[in-house]
Structures are given as structure tokens and as C-alpha cells.
CSV table of C-alpha atoms and ligand atoms in Angstrom, one decimal:
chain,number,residue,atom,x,y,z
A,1,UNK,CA,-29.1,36.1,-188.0
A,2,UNK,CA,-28.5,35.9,-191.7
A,3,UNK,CA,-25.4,34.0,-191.5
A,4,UNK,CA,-21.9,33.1,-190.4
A,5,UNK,CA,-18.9,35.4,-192.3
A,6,UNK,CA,-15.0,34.7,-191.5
A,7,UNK,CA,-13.9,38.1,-192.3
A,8,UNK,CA,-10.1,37.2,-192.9
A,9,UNK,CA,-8.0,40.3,-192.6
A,10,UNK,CA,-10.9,42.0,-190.5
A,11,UNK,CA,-8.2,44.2,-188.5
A,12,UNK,CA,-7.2,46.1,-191.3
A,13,UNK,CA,-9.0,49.4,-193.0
A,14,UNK,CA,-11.5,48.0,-195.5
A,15,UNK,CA,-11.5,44.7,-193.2
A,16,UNK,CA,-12.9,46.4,-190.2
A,17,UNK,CA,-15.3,48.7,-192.3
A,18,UNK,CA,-16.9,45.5,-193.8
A,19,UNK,CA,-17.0,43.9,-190.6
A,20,UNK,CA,-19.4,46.8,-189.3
A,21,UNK,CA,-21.3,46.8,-192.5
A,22,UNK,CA,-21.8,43.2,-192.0
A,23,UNK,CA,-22.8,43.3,-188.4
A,24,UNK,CA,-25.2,46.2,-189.1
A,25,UNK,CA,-26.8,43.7,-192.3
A,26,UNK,CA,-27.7,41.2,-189.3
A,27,UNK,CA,-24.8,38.9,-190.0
A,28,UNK,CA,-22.6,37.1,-187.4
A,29,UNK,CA,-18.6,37.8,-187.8
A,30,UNK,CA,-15.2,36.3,-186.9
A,31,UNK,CA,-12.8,37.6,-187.2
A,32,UNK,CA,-9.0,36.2,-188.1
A,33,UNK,CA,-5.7,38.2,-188.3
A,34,UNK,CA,-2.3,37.9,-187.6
A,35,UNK,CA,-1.9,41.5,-186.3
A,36,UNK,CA,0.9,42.4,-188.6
A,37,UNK,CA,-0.5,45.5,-189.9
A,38,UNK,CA,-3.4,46.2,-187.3
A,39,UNK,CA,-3.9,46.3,-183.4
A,40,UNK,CA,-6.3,45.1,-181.1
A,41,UNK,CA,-7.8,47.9,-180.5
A,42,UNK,CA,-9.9,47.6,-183.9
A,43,UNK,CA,-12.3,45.6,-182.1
A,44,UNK,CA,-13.5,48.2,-179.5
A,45,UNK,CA,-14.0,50.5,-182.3
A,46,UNK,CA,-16.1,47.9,-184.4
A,47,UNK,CA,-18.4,47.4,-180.8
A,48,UNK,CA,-18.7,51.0,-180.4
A,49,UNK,CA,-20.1,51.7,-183.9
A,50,UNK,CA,-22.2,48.7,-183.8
A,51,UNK,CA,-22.6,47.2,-180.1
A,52,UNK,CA,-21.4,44.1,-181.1
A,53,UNK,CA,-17.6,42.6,-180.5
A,54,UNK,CA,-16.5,40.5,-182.9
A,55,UNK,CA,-15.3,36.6,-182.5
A,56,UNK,CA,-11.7,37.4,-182.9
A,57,UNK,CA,-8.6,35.0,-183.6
A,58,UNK,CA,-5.3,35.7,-183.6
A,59,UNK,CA,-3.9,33.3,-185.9
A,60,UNK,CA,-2.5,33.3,-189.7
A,61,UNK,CA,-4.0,32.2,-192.5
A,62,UNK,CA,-1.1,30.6,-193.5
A,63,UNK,CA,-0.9,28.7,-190.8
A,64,UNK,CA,-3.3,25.4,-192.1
A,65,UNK,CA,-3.2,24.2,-188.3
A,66,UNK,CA,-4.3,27.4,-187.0
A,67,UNK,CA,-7.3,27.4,-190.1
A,68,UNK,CA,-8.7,24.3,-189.1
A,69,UNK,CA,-8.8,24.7,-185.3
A,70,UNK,CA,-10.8,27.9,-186.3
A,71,UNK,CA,-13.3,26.1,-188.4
A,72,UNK,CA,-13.7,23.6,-185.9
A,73,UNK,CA,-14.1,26.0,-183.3
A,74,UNK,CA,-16.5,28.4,-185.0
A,75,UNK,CA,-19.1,25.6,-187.1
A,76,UNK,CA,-21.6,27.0,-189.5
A,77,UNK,CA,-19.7,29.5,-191.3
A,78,UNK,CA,-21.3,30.2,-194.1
A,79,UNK,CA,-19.2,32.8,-196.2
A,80,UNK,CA,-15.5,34.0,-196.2
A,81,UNK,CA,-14.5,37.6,-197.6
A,82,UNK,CA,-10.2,37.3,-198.1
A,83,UNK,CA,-8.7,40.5,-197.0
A,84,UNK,CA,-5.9,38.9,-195.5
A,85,UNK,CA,-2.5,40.1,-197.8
A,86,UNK,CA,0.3,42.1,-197.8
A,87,UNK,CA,-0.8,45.2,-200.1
A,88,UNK,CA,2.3,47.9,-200.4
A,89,UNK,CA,3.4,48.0,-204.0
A,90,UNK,CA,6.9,49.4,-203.3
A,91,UNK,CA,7.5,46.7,-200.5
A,92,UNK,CA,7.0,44.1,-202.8
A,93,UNK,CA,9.4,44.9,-205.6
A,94,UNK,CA,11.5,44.6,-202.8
A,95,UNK,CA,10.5,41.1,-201.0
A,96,UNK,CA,8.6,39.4,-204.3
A,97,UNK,CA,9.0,35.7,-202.1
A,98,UNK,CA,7.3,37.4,-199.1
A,99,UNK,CA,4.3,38.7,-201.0
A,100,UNK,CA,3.3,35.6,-203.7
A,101,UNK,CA,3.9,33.2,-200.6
A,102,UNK,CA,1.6,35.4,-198.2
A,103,UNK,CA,-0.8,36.2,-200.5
A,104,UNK,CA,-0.5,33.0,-202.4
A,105,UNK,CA,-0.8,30.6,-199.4
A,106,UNK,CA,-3.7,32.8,-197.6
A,107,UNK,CA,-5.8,32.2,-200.4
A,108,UNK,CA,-4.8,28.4,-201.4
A,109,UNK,CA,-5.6,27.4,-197.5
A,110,UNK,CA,-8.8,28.9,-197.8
A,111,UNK,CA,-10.3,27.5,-200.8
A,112,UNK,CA,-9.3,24.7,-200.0
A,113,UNK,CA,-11.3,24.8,-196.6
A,114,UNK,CA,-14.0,26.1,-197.8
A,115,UNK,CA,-15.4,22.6,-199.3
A,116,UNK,CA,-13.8,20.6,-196.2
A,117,UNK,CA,-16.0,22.9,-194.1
A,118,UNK,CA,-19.6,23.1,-196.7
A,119,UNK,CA,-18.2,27.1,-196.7
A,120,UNK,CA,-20.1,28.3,-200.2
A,121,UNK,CA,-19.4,32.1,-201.1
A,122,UNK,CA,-16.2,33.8,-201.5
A,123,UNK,CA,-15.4,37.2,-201.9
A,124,UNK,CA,-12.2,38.1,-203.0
A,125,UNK,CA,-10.2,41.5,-202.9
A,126,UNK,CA,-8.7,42.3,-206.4
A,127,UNK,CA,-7.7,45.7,-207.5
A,128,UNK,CA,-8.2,47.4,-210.1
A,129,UNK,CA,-4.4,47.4,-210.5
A,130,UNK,CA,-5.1,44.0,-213.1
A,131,UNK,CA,-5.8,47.0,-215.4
A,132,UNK,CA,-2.9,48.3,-215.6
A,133,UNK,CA,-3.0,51.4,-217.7
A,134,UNK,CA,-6.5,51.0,-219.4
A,135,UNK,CA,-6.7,52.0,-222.8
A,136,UNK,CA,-10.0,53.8,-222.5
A,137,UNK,CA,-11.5,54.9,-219.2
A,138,UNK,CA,-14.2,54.3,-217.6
A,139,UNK,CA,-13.2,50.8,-217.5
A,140,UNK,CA,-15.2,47.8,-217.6
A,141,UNK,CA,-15.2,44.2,-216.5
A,142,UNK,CA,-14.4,42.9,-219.5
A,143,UNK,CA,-11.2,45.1,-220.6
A,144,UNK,CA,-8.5,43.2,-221.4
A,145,UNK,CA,-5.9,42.8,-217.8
A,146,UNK,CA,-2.3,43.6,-218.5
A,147,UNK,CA,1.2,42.6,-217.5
A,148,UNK,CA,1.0,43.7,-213.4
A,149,UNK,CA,3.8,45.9,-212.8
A,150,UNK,CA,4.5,44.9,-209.3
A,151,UNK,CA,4.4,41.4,-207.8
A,152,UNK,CA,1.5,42.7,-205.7
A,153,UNK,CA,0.0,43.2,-208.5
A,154,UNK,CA,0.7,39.9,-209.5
A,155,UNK,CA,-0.7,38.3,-206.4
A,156,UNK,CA,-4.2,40.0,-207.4
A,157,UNK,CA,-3.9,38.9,-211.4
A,158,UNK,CA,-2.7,35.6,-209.9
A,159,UNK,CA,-5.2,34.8,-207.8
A,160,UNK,CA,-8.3,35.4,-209.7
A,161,UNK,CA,-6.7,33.1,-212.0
A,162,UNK,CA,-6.8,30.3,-209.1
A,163,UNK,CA,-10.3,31.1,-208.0
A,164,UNK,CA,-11.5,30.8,-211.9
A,165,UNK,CA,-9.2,27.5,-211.8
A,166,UNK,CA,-10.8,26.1,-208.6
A,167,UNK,CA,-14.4,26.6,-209.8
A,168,UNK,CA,-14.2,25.2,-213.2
A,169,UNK,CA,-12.9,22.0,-211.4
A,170,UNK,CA,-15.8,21.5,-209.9
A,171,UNK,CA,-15.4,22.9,-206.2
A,172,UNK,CA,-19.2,23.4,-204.5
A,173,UNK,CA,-18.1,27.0,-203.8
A,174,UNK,CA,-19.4,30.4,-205.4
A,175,UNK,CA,-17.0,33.5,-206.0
A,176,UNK,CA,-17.4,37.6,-206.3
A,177,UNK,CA,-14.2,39.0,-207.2
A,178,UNK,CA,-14.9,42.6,-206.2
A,179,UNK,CA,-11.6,45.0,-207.9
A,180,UNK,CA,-11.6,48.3,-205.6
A,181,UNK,CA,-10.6,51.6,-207.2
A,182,UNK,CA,-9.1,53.7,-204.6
A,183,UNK,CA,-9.9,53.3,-201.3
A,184,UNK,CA,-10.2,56.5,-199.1
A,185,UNK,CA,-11.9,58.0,-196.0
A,186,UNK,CA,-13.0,56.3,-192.7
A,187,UNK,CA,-16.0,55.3,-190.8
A,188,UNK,CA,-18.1,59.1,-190.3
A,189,UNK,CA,-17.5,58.2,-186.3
A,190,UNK,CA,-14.1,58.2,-186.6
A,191,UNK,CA,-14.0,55.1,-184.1
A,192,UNK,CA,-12.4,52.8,-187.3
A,193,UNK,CA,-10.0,54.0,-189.7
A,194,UNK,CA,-7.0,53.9,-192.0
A,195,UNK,CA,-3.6,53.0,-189.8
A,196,UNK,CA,-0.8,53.0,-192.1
A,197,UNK,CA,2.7,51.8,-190.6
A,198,UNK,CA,5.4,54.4,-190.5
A,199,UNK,CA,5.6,56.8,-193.5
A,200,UNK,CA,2.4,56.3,-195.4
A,201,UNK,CA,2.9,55.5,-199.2
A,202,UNK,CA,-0.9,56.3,-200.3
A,203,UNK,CA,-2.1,59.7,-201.4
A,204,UNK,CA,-5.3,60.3,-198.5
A,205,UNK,CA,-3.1,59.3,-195.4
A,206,UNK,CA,0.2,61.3,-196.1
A,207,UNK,CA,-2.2,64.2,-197.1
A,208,UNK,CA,-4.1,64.0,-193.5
A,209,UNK,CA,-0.8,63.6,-191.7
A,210,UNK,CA,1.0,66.7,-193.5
A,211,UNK,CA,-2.4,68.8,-192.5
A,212,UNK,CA,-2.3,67.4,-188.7
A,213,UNK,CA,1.3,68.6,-188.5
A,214,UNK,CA,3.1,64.9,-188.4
A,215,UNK,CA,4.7,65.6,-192.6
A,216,UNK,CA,6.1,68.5,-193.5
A,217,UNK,CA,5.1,68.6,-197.0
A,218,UNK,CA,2.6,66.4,-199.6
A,219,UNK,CA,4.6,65.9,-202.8
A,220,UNK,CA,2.3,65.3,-205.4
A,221,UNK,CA,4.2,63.1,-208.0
A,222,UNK,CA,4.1,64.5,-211.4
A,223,UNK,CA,2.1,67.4,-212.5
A,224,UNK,CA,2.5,67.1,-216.3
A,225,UNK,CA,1.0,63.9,-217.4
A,226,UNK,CA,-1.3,64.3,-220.3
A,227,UNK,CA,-4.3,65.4,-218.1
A,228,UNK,CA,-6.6,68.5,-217.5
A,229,UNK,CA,-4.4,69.4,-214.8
A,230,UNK,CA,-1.7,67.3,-215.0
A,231,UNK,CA,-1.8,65.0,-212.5
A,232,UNK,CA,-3.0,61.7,-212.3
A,233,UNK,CA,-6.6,60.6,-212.0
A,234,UNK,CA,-8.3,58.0,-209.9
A,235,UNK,CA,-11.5,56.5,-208.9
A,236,UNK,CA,-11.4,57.6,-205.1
A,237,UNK,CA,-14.3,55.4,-203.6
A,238,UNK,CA,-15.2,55.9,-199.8
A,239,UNK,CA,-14.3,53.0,-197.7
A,240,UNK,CA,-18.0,52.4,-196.0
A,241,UNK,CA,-19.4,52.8,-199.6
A,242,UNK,CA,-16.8,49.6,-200.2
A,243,UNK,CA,-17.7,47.7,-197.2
A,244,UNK,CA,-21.1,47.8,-198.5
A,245,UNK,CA,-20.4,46.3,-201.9
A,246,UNK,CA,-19.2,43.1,-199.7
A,247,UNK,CA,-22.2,42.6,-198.2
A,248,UNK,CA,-24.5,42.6,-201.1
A,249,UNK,CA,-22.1,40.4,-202.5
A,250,UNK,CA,-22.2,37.8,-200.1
A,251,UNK,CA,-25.7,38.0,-200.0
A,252,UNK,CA,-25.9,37.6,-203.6
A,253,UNK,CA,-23.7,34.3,-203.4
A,254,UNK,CA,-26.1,33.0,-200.0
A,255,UNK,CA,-29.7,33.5,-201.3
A,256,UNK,CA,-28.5,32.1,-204.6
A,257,UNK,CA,-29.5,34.9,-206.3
A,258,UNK,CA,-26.4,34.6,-209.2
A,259,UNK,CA,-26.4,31.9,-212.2
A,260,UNK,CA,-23.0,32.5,-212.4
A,261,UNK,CA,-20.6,30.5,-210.3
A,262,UNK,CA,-18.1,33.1,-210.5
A,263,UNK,CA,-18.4,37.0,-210.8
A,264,UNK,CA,-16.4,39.6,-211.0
A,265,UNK,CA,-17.2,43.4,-210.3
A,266,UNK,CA,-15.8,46.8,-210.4
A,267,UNK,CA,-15.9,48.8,-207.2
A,268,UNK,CA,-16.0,52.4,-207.5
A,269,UNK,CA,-17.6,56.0,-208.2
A,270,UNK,CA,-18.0,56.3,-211.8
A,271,UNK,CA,-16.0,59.6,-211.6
A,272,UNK,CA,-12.7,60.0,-212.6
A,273,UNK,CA,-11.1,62.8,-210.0
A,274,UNK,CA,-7.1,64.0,-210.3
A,275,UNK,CA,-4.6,64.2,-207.1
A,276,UNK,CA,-5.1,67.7,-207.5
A,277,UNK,CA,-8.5,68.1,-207.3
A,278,UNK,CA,-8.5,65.8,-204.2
A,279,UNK,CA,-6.2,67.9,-202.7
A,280,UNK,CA,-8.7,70.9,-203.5
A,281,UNK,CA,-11.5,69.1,-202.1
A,282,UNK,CA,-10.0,68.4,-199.0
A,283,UNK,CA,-8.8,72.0,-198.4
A,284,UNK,CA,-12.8,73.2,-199.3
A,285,UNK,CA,-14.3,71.0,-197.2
A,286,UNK,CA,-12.1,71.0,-194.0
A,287,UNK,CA,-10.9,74.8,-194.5
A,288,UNK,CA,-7.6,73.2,-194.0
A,289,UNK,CA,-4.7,74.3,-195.9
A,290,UNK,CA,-2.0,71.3,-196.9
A,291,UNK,CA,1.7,72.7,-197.6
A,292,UNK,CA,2.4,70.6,-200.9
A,293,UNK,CA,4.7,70.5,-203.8
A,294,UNK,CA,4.9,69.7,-207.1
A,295,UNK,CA,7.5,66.6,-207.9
A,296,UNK,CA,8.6,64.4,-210.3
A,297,UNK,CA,6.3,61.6,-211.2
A,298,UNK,CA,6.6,58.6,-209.5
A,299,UNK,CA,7.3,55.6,-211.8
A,300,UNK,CA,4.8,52.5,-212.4
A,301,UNK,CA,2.1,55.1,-211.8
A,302,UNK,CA,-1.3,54.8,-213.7
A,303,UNK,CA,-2.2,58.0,-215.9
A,304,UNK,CA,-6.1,57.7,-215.8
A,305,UNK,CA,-8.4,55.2,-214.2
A,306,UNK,CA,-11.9,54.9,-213.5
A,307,UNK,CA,-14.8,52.5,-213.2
A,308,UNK,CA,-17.5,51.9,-214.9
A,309,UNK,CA,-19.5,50.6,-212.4
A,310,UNK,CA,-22.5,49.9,-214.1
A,311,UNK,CA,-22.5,46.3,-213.6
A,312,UNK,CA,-22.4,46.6,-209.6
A,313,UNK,CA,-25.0,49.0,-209.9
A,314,UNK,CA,-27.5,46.6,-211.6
A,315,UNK,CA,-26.7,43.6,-210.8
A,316,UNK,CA,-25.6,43.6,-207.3
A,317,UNK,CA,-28.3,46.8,-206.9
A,318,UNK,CA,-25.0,48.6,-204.9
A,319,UNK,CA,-23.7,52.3,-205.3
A,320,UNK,CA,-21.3,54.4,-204.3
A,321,UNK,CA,-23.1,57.0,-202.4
A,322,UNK,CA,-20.4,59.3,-200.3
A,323,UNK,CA,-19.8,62.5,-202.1
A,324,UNK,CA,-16.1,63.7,-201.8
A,325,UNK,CA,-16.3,66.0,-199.7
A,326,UNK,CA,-17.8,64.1,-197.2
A,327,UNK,CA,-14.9,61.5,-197.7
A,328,UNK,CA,-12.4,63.8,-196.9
A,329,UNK,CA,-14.2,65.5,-194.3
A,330,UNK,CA,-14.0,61.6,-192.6
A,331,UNK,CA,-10.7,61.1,-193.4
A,332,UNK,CA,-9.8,64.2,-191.3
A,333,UNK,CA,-12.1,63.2,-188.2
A,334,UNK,CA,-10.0,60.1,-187.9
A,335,UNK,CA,-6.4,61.9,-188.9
A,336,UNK,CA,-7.5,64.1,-185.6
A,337,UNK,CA,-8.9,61.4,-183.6
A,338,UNK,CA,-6.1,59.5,-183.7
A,339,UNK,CA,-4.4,63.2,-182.8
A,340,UNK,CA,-6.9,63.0,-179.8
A,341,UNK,CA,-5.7,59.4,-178.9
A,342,UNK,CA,-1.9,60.4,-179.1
A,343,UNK,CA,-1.1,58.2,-182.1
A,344,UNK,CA,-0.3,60.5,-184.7
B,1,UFG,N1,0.4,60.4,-204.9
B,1,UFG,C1,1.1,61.6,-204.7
B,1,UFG,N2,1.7,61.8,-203.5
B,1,UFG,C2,1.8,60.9,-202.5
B,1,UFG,C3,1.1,59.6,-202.7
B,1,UFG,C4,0.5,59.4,-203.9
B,1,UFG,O1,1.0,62.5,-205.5
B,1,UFG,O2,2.4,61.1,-201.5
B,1,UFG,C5,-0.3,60.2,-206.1
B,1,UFG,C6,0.2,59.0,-206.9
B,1,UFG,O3,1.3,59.4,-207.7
B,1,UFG,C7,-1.0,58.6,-207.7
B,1,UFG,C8,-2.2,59.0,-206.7
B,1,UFG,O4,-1.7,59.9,-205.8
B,1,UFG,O5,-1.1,59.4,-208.8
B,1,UFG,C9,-2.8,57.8,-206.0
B,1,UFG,O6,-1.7,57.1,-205.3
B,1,UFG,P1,-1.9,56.0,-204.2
B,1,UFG,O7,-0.6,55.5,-203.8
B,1,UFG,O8,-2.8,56.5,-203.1
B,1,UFG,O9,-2.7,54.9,-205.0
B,1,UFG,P2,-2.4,54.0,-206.3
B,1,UFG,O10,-3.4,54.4,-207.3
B,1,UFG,O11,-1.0,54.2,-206.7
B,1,UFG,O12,-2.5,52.6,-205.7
B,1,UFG,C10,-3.7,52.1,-205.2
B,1,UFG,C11,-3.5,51.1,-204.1
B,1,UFG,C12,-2.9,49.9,-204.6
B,1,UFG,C13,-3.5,49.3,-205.8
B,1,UFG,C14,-3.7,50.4,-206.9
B,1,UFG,C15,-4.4,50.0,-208.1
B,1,UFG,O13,-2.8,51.6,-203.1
B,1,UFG,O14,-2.9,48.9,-203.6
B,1,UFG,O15,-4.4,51.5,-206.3
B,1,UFG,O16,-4.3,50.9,-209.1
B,1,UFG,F1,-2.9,48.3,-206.4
């Protein structure tokens, strides 16, 4: 066993994918959530792929009562990777209170376990939304963050902030912020996926659910930005390629491998790739045709960004490896598995 990891937010997509990837790596997890965007049923996936179930606690990070019975309860963990926050960029220009006290909180409770317990490596899960719109693409680390255009956006500028604040006072902990691109696909066994509640407001999930039948139509948002095709471009990065990045990270942080108390990585492909030529991929590689239209653009949207994700690649010795096709190919196995299960 290499190690104890409190996954917090394991439930969720990139939660559970890491919490395989882990597992698989030889570590031991535990698992806390609160449920609210997740089900139980997570955890029989995670032992199918792997054989292994999980600790599991139901509890909220939030909740400092709840934290510390869990640290008592589970001694020796040796690494936290902080999942746990509310993440829908339209939901929080509407409840702005709800997300910086959620996401806020989560993250002030557990650094400031992490000493109480001798806890030493953090990963955290920033976004490459502290971009905003980049001036030249592909980005790097060191590109200057701008104003975040949502308050989830300002959770994620917000709370590397606090982590930078927390080391440079002296706390015996070490950090790896990792900022995702875009998140797609699901686990090639289709036993784990993506689970959005009610409509979905991401690109991959509304596009699986208009091919299964469940949407009428994908409206993609904008097909005249200054582009080759006109629509916007992202750095679509599959979600066990992701998980990955988290474990060489904590690894990184636990063999004492980094100088640096505090690091902070891009997570993605290196390739730019447009809605459009998503949607193209997934038709090619499934043979599935999506009914779509062409809409206005959807405000607060990025024109063009991409990673440069050379630093991850030699310093944490971590690359994305999925090719597109494949991605979409899972994304579809788990659109019609859930089919299979009656949940979509
Ligand atoms: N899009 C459509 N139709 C849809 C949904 C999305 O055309 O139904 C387009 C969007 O306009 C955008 C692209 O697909 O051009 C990607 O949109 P997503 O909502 O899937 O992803 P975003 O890039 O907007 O947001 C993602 C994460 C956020 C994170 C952000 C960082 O969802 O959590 O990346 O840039 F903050």
C-alpha cells in the first residue's frame, strides 16, 4: 500500500475516475461526499472496475464535526485531492452566497485539518477558467489570470490564492494545483461516468443525450466567432487521462520528489479542437448522426483555449494519451449504458 488518499468529492465524474486510478496505483481511498450531485451507486462501479470498494462517508466537508470524526476514524491519511464544489457556471451567477460559502468553506476546513492530522500533499481542482480569455493560446502556467467572469470562477481564482496564502505562512503541507481543460468521456467500461442533473449545461453530455434520443436537438452556441470554423475551441481532455495526472501528483508531493512547496499545472491535450469538430468526431467514430443547430453564442464564453502542457509532461512525466475518438466513442458506451440501466 503506497498510502492513504481522502478523495473529497470521490462521487462525482472526475472524483470517481481518480479514485479508480488511485486504487489501480496501489493506494488506499476514502471516500467523502455529501451526495448532492452523485448517488451511491458510484461505489459498485469503482469495485467492479477495480475489485476494490472504497471506505465511503457520507458527510459534508463543510460540516467541521463531520471532518474530524472522519480523520479520527480513518488515521494515517496521507494525501487529500479536493473535488468537493459546486461547479455549474450558470447556477452560480444565480446563488453567488451558495457557491463562495461551499466551495470556500470545503477548502478552508481542510487545510486547516490537514496539519491537525500530519496530512502533507494537496491537490487541488482549478480550472482553466482563471484564464479567462488568454491572449495567445496554447497557454501556459505563467499567463497572467484575469477577472473570473462567474463567481465559480471566482471560487477557483480564489482559492489558489488561499492555498498560496496558507503555504507561505508556514503550514507543513505541500500543494499541486492541477487546472483541467475540458473534461470529457468516461471510464472505457462504462461502469463510471458523467451524471449530470437534469438538463445538462456542458457540450459532451447534452450531445450524448440528443444522440440516445433523451434531447431533441444540440444547439451549438455561436458559429461565427473568429475561428477556422467558427465555433469555439477547447482543450477536450479525457477524463481517465485526468485522473491520472492526480495520481502522479500526489506521488510527486509523497516521495518528496518537488523542491517546490507549491505547484501548479495545466491539465490537458496540447490540441486546440472546435465544438464543431467534436461534434464531427463523435458522428465518425460512433456512425451516429446528432440532429443539431446553429445558435447564437452563448455569453461569457471563451473564444479559444488550449494548454500547453509541457510542464506536466516533464515534470510530473504525465500525458494525455486518449485520442478523440476513443473519448467519444466512451462517452457513448456510458450515454447507452445508462440507456441499459433505465436512467437516461
Ligand atoms: N456548447 C454548445 N452547446 C451546448 C453546450 C456547450 O455549443 O449545448 C459549447 C459552448 O458554447 C462552448 C463549448 O461548447 O463553446 C464548451 O462548453 P462547455 O459548457 O462544455 O464547457 P466550458 O468550456 O464552457 O466550461 C468548462 C467547464 C467549467 C470550467 C470551464 C473553464 O464546464 O466548469 O470549462 O473554461 F470553468
Amino acid at each position: 500500500m503506497k498510502g492513504k488518499i481522502l478523495v473529497a468529492g470521490g462521487m462525482g465524474f472526475i472524483g470517481s475516475h481518480t479514485t479508480v486510478e488511485l486504487q489501480n496505483a496501489g493506494f488506499e481511498v476514502v471516500i467523502v461526499d455529501n451526495l448532492s450531485n452523485s448517488n451511491i451507486e458510484v461505489l459498485d462501479g469503482i469495485e467492479r472496475i477495480t475489485g476494490i470498494r472504497p471506505a465511503f462517508v457520507e458527510a459534508d466537508c463543510t460540516d467541521m464535526v463531520a471532518m474530524r470524526r472522519l480523520f479520527d476514524e480513518h488515521k494515517g491519511i496521507n494525501g487529500i485531492i479536493d473535488f468537493a464544489a459546486s461547479k455549474a457556471v450558470g447556477e452560480s451567477m444565480q446563488k453567488p452566497i451558495m457557491y463562495y460559502r461551499n466551495n470556500l468553506n470545503i477548502l478552508l476546513n481542510l487545510l486547516e485539518l490537514m496539519p491537525e492530522y500530519g496530512v502533507k500533499g494537496f491537490v487541488f481542482s482549478s480550472s482553466c477558467t482563471v484564464y479567462g480569455e488568454p491572449d495567445h493560446n496554447p497557454i501556459t502556467e505563467d499567463a497572467p489570470t484575469k477577472k473570473a467572469t462567474s463567481p465559480y470562477g471566482a471560487t477557483k481564482q480564489v482559492s489558489e490564492d488561499i492555498i498560496a496564502d496558507v503555504i507561505r505562512s508556514g503550514s507543513p503541507i505541500k500543494a499541486i494545483l492541477l487546472r483541467y481543460f475540458n473534461p470529457i468521456g468516461a471510464h472505457p467500461s462504462a461502469e463510471i461516468g458523467e451524471l449530470p442533473n437534469g438538463v445538462p449545461a456542458n457540450l459532451v453530455p447534452y450531445l450524448t443525450q440528443t444522440a440516445i434520443g433523451v434531447r431533441k436537438e444540440l444547439s451549438i452556441f455561436g458559429n461565427d466567432y473568429d475561428t477556422p470554423d467558427g465555433t469555439c475551441i477547447r482543450d477536450f481532455i479525457n477524463v481517465v487521462d485526468l485522473a491520472k495526472a492526480h495520481v502522479v501528483a500526489l506521488e510527486r508531493m509523497l516521495d518528496n520528489k518537488s523542491e517546490e512547496a507549491l505547484e501548479v499545472f495545466n491539465i490537458g491535450t496540447g490540441d486546440g479542437v472546435s465544438v464543431q469538430q467534436l461534434l464531427d468526431a463523435f458522428e465518425r467514430s460512433t456512425g451516429v448522426k446528432v440532429p443539431h443547430k446553429y445558435v447564437a453564442r452563448r455569453p461569457g464564453d471563451i473564444v479559444k483555449i488550449w494548454a500547453d502542457p509541457k510542464k506536466a509532461n516533464e515534470v510530473l512525466g504525465w500525458k494525455a494519451e486518449a485520442t478523440l475518438d476513443d473519448t467519444m466513442l466512451s462517452a457513448w458506451k456510458w450515454q447507452q449504458r445508462l440507456r441499459e440501466r433505465g436512467i437516461m
